[in-house]
mmCIF file of C-alpha atoms in Angstrom:
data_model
loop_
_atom_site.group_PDB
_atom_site.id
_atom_site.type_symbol
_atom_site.label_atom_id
_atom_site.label_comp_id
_atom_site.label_asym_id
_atom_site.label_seq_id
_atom_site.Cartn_x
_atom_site.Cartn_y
_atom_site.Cartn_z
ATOM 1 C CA UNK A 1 57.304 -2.384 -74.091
ATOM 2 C CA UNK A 2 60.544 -4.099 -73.696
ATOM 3 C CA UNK A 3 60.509 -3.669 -69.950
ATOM 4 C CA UNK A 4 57.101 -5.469 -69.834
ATOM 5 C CA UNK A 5 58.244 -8.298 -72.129
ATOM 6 C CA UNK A 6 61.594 -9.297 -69.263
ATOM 7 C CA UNK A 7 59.259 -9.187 -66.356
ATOM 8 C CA UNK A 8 57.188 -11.745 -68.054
ATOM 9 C CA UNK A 9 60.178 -13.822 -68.577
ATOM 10 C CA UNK A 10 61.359 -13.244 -65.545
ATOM 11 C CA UNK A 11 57.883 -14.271 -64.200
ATOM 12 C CA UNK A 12 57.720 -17.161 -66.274
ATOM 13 C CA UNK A 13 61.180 -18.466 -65.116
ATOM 14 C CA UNK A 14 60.559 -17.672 -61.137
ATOM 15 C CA UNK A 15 57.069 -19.691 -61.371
ATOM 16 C CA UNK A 16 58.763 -22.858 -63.189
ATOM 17 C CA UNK A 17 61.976 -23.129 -60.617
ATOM 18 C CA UNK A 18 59.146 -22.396 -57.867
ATOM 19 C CA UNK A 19 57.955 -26.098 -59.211
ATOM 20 C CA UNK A 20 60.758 -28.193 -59.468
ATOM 21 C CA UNK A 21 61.053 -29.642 -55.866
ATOM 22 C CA UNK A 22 56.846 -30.664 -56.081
ATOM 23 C CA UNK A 23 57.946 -32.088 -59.494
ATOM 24 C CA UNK A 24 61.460 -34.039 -58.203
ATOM 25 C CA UNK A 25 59.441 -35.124 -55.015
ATOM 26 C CA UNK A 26 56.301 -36.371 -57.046
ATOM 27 C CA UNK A 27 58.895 -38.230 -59.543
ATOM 28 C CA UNK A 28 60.203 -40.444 -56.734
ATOM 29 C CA UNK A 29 60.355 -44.249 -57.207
ATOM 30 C CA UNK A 30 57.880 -45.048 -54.787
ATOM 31 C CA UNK A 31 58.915 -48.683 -54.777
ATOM 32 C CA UNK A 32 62.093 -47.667 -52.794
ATOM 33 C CA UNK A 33 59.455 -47.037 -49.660
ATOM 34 C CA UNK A 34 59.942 -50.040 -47.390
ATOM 35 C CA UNK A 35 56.370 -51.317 -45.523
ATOM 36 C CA UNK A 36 57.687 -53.586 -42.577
ATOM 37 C CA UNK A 37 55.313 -56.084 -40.786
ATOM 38 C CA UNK A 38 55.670 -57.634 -38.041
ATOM 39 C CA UNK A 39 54.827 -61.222 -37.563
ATOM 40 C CA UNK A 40 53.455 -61.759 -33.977
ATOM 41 C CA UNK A 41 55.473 -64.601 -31.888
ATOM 42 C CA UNK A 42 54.948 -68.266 -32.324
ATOM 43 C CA UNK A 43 52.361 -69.149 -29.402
ATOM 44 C CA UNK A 44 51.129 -65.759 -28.929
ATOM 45 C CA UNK A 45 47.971 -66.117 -30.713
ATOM 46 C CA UNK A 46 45.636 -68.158 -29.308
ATOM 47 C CA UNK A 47 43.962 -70.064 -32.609
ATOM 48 C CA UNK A 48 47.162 -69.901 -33.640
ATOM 49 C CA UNK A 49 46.409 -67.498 -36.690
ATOM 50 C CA UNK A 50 48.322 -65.132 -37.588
ATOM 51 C CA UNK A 51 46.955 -60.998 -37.078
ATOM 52 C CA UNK A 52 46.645 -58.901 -39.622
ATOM 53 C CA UNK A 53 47.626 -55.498 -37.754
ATOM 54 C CA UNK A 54 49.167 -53.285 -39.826
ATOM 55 C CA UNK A 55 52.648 -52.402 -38.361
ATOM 56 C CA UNK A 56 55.834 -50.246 -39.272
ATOM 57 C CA UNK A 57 56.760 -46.858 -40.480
ATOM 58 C CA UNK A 58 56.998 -46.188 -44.531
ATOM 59 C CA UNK A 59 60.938 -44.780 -44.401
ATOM 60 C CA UNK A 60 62.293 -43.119 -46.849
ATOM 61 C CA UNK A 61 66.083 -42.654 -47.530
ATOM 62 C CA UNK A 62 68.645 -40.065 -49.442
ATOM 63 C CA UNK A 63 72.299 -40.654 -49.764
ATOM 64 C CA UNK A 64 74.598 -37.288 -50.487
ATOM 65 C CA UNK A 65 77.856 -38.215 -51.093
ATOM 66 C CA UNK A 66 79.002 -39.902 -47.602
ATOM 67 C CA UNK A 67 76.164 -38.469 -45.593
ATOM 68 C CA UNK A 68 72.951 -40.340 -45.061
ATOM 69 C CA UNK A 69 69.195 -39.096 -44.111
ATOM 70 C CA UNK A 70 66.538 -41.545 -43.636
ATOM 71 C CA UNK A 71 62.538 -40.451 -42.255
ATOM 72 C CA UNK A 72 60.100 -42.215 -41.243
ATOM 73 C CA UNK A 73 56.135 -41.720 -40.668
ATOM 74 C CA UNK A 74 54.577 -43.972 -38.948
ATOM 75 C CA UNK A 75 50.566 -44.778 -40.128
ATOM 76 C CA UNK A 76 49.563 -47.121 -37.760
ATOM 77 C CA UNK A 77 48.511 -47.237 -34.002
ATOM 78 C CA UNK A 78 51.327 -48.993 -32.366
ATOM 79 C CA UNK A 79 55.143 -47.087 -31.892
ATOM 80 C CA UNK A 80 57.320 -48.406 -34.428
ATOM 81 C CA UNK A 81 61.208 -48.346 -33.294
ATOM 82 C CA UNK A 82 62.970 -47.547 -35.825
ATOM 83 C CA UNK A 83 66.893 -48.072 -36.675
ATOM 84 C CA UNK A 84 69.228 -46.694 -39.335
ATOM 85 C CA UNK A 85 72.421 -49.333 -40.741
ATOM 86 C CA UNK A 86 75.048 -47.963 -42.844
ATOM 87 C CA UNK A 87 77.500 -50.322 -44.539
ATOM 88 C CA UNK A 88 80.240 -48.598 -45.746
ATOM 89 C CA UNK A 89 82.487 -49.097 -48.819
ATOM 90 C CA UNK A 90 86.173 -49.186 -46.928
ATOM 91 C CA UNK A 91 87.090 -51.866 -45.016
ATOM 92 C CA UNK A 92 88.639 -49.272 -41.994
ATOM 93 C CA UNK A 93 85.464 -47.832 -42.626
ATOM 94 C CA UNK A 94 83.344 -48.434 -39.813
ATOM 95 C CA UNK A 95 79.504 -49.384 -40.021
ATOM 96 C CA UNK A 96 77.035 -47.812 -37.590
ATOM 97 C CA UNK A 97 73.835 -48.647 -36.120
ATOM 98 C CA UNK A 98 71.910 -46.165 -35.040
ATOM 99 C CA UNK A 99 69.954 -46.740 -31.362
ATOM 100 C CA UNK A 100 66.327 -47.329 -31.912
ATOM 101 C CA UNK A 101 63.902 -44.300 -32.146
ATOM 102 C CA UNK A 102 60.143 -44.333 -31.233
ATOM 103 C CA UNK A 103 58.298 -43.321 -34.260
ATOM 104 C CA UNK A 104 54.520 -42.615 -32.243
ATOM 105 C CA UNK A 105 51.310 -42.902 -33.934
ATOM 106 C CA UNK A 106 50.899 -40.382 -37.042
ATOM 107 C CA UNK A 107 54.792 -39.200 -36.064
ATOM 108 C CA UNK A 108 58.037 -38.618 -38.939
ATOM 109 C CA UNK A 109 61.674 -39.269 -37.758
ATOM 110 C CA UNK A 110 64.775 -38.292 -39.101
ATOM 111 C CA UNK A 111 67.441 -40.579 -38.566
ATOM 112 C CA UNK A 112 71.234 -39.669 -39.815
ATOM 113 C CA UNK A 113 74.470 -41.140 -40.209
ATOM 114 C CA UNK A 114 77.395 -40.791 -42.420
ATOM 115 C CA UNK A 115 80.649 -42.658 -43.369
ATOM 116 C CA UNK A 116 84.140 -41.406 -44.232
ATOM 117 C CA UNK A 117 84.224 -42.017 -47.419
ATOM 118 C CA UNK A 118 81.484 -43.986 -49.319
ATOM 119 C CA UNK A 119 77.868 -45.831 -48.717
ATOM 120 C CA UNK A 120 77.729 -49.604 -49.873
ATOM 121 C CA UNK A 121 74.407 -50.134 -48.635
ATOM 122 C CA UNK A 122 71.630 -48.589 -46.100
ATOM 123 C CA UNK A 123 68.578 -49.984 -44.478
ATOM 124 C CA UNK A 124 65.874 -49.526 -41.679
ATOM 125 C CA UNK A 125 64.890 -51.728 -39.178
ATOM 126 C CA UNK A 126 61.787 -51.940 -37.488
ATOM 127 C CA UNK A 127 60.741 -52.993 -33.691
ATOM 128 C CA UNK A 128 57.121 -53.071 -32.350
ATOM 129 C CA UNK A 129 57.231 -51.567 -28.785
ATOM 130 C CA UNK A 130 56.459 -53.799 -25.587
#
């Protein structure tokens, strides 16, 4: 009987840390995914309206430590290129920019970058394809 009442516990206890990822993923801010649009060039419409396309991949960024992870999926018809900027904390610290990634049609990237010490700030930028 007291065999039967551990594995039960044991059960109980493999199911539950089986969940917490789903859980942490699900409790995201989902504020802290950026939408970009891009606004067409002046002249290139020609009423002169703006268009209403949908553009630019939802990214999502994690920061461990000095190490930084950024994807992005890209919804929409049209390539999105996609860069990561790190601004770090140090002044010898140097910044990076990563080179622009295609993020095709119904695509995820991972972009990565890191600096020595700490992050002050990280963003995406976003670049309709020619």
């Amino acid at each position: 009987m007291r065999f039967h009442r551990l594995a039960s516990v044991t059960f109980t206890v493999a199911v539950g840390i089986a969940l917490v990822p789903a859980l942490a993923y699900e409790a995201m801010p989902h504020e802290a995914t950026s939408h970009a649009r891009v606004q067409p060039a002046a002249g290139s419409s020609s009423d002169g309206a703006e268009s209403d396309d949908p553009f630019g991949a939802a990214c999502r960024i994690e920061t461990d430590g000095s190490r930084v992870t950024a994807y992005c999926h890209n919804p929409y018809p049209d390539t999105d290129h996609v860069s990561l900027h790190i601004e770090c904390v140090q002044w010898w610290d140097l910044d990076s920019d990563s080179a622009p990634v295609a993020a095709a049609p119904a695509q995820t990237v991972r972009l990565t970058g890191r600096c020595w010490k700490e992050v002050r700030a990280v963003w995406i930028s976003h670049r309709k394809a020619d």
